[in-house]
Amino acid sequence: MSIARIIGFILQAYVIILIAAALLSWVRPAYDSPIRKIQQVLAAITEPVLAPIRRILPTARVGGVGFDFSIMIVVLVIELILIPLVLG
């Protein structure tokens, strides 16, 4: 297995983790729930990448709702990195 394929696999797995973290962020589980533990693990994996982007790009407010675009930006950057790996 080539290095490019390994990097591509890791980046694709990270995108799945980002999506799972985004979906689970909508859930407000009880304090001792297994879902809360999963959320904490996903946050530990994703926050080191998302936090710097959130500092640069604050949450957009539309009406009374805030939209966090940091996950979309990271996914877009990963996809831009994956394109040459897949095509090359």
Coordinates of C-alpha atoms in Angstrom, one line a residue:
M1 CA 0.0 0.0 0.0
S2 CA 1.4 3.4 -1.0
I3 CA 1.9 6.3 1.3
A4 CA -0.7 8.3 -0.7
R5 CA -3.3 5.6 -0.2
I6 CA -2.6 5.5 3.5
I7 CA -2.9 9.3 3.8
G8 CA -6.0 9.2 1.8
F9 CA -7.6 6.6 4.0
I10 CA -6.7 8.6 7.2
L11 CA -8.1 11.8 5.7
Q12 CA -11.3 10.0 4.7
A13 CA -11.7 8.5 8.2
Y14 CA -11.2 12.0 9.7
V15 CA -14.0 13.4 7.5
I16 CA -16.3 10.6 8.8
I17 CA -15.3 11.5 12.4
L18 CA -16.0 15.2 11.7
I19 CA -19.5 14.4 10.3
A20 CA -20.2 12.1 13.3
A21 CA -19.1 14.9 15.7
A22 CA -21.3 17.4 13.9
L23 CA -24.4 15.1 14.0
L24 CA -23.9 14.2 17.6
S25 CA -23.5 17.9 18.5
W26 CA -27.2 18.2 18.0
V27 CA -27.9 15.6 20.7
R28 CA -28.0 16.6 24.4
P29 CA -27.6 13.3 26.3
A30 CA -27.7 12.8 30.0
Y31 CA -24.4 13.3 31.9
D32 CA -23.7 9.6 32.3
S33 CA -24.9 8.5 28.9
P34 CA -22.6 6.5 26.5
I35 CA -23.4 9.1 23.8
R36 CA -21.9 11.8 25.9
K37 CA -18.7 9.7 26.2
I38 CA -18.6 9.3 22.4
Q39 CA -19.1 13.1 22.0
Q40 CA -16.1 13.7 24.3
V41 CA -13.9 11.3 22.4
L42 CA -14.9 12.9 19.1
A43 CA -14.4 16.4 20.5
A44 CA -10.9 15.4 21.7
I45 CA -10.1 14.2 18.1
T46 CA -11.6 17.1 16.2
E47 CA -11.2 20.2 18.4
P48 CA -7.4 20.6 17.8
V49 CA -8.2 21.1 14.2
L50 CA -11.4 23.1 14.5
A51 CA -10.5 25.5 17.3
P52 CA -8.0 27.6 15.3
I53 CA -10.5 27.9 12.5
R54 CA -13.2 29.0 14.9
R55 CA -10.9 31.7 16.2
I56 CA -10.4 33.1 12.7
L57 CA -14.0 32.5 11.5
P58 CA -16.6 33.2 14.2
T59 CA -20.0 31.6 14.3
A60 CA -22.4 33.2 11.8
R61 CA -25.7 34.4 13.3
V62 CA -28.8 34.0 11.3
G63 CA -31.8 35.1 13.2
G64 CA -31.4 33.4 16.6
V65 CA -29.4 30.5 15.3
G66 CA -25.7 30.2 15.1
F67 CA -23.9 28.4 12.3
D68 CA -20.4 27.0 12.7
F69 CA -18.7 26.7 9.4
S70 CA -15.4 25.3 10.7
I71 CA -16.3 21.7 10.0
M72 CA -17.3 22.5 6.4
I73 CA -14.0 24.4 5.9
V74 CA -11.9 21.4 7.2
V75 CA -13.9 18.9 5.1
L76 CA -13.4 21.2 2.0
V77 CA -9.6 21.4 2.6
I78 CA -9.4 17.7 3.1
E79 CA -11.3 17.0 -0.1
L80 CA -8.9 19.4 -1.9
I81 CA -6.0 17.4 -0.6
L82 CA -7.6 14.1 -1.5
I83 CA -8.2 15.0 -5.1
P84 CA -4.5 14.9 -6.2
L85 CA -4.0 11.8 -4.1
V86 CA -6.8 10.0 -5.8
L87 CA -6.0 11.3 -9.3
G88 CA -2.3 11.0 -9.0

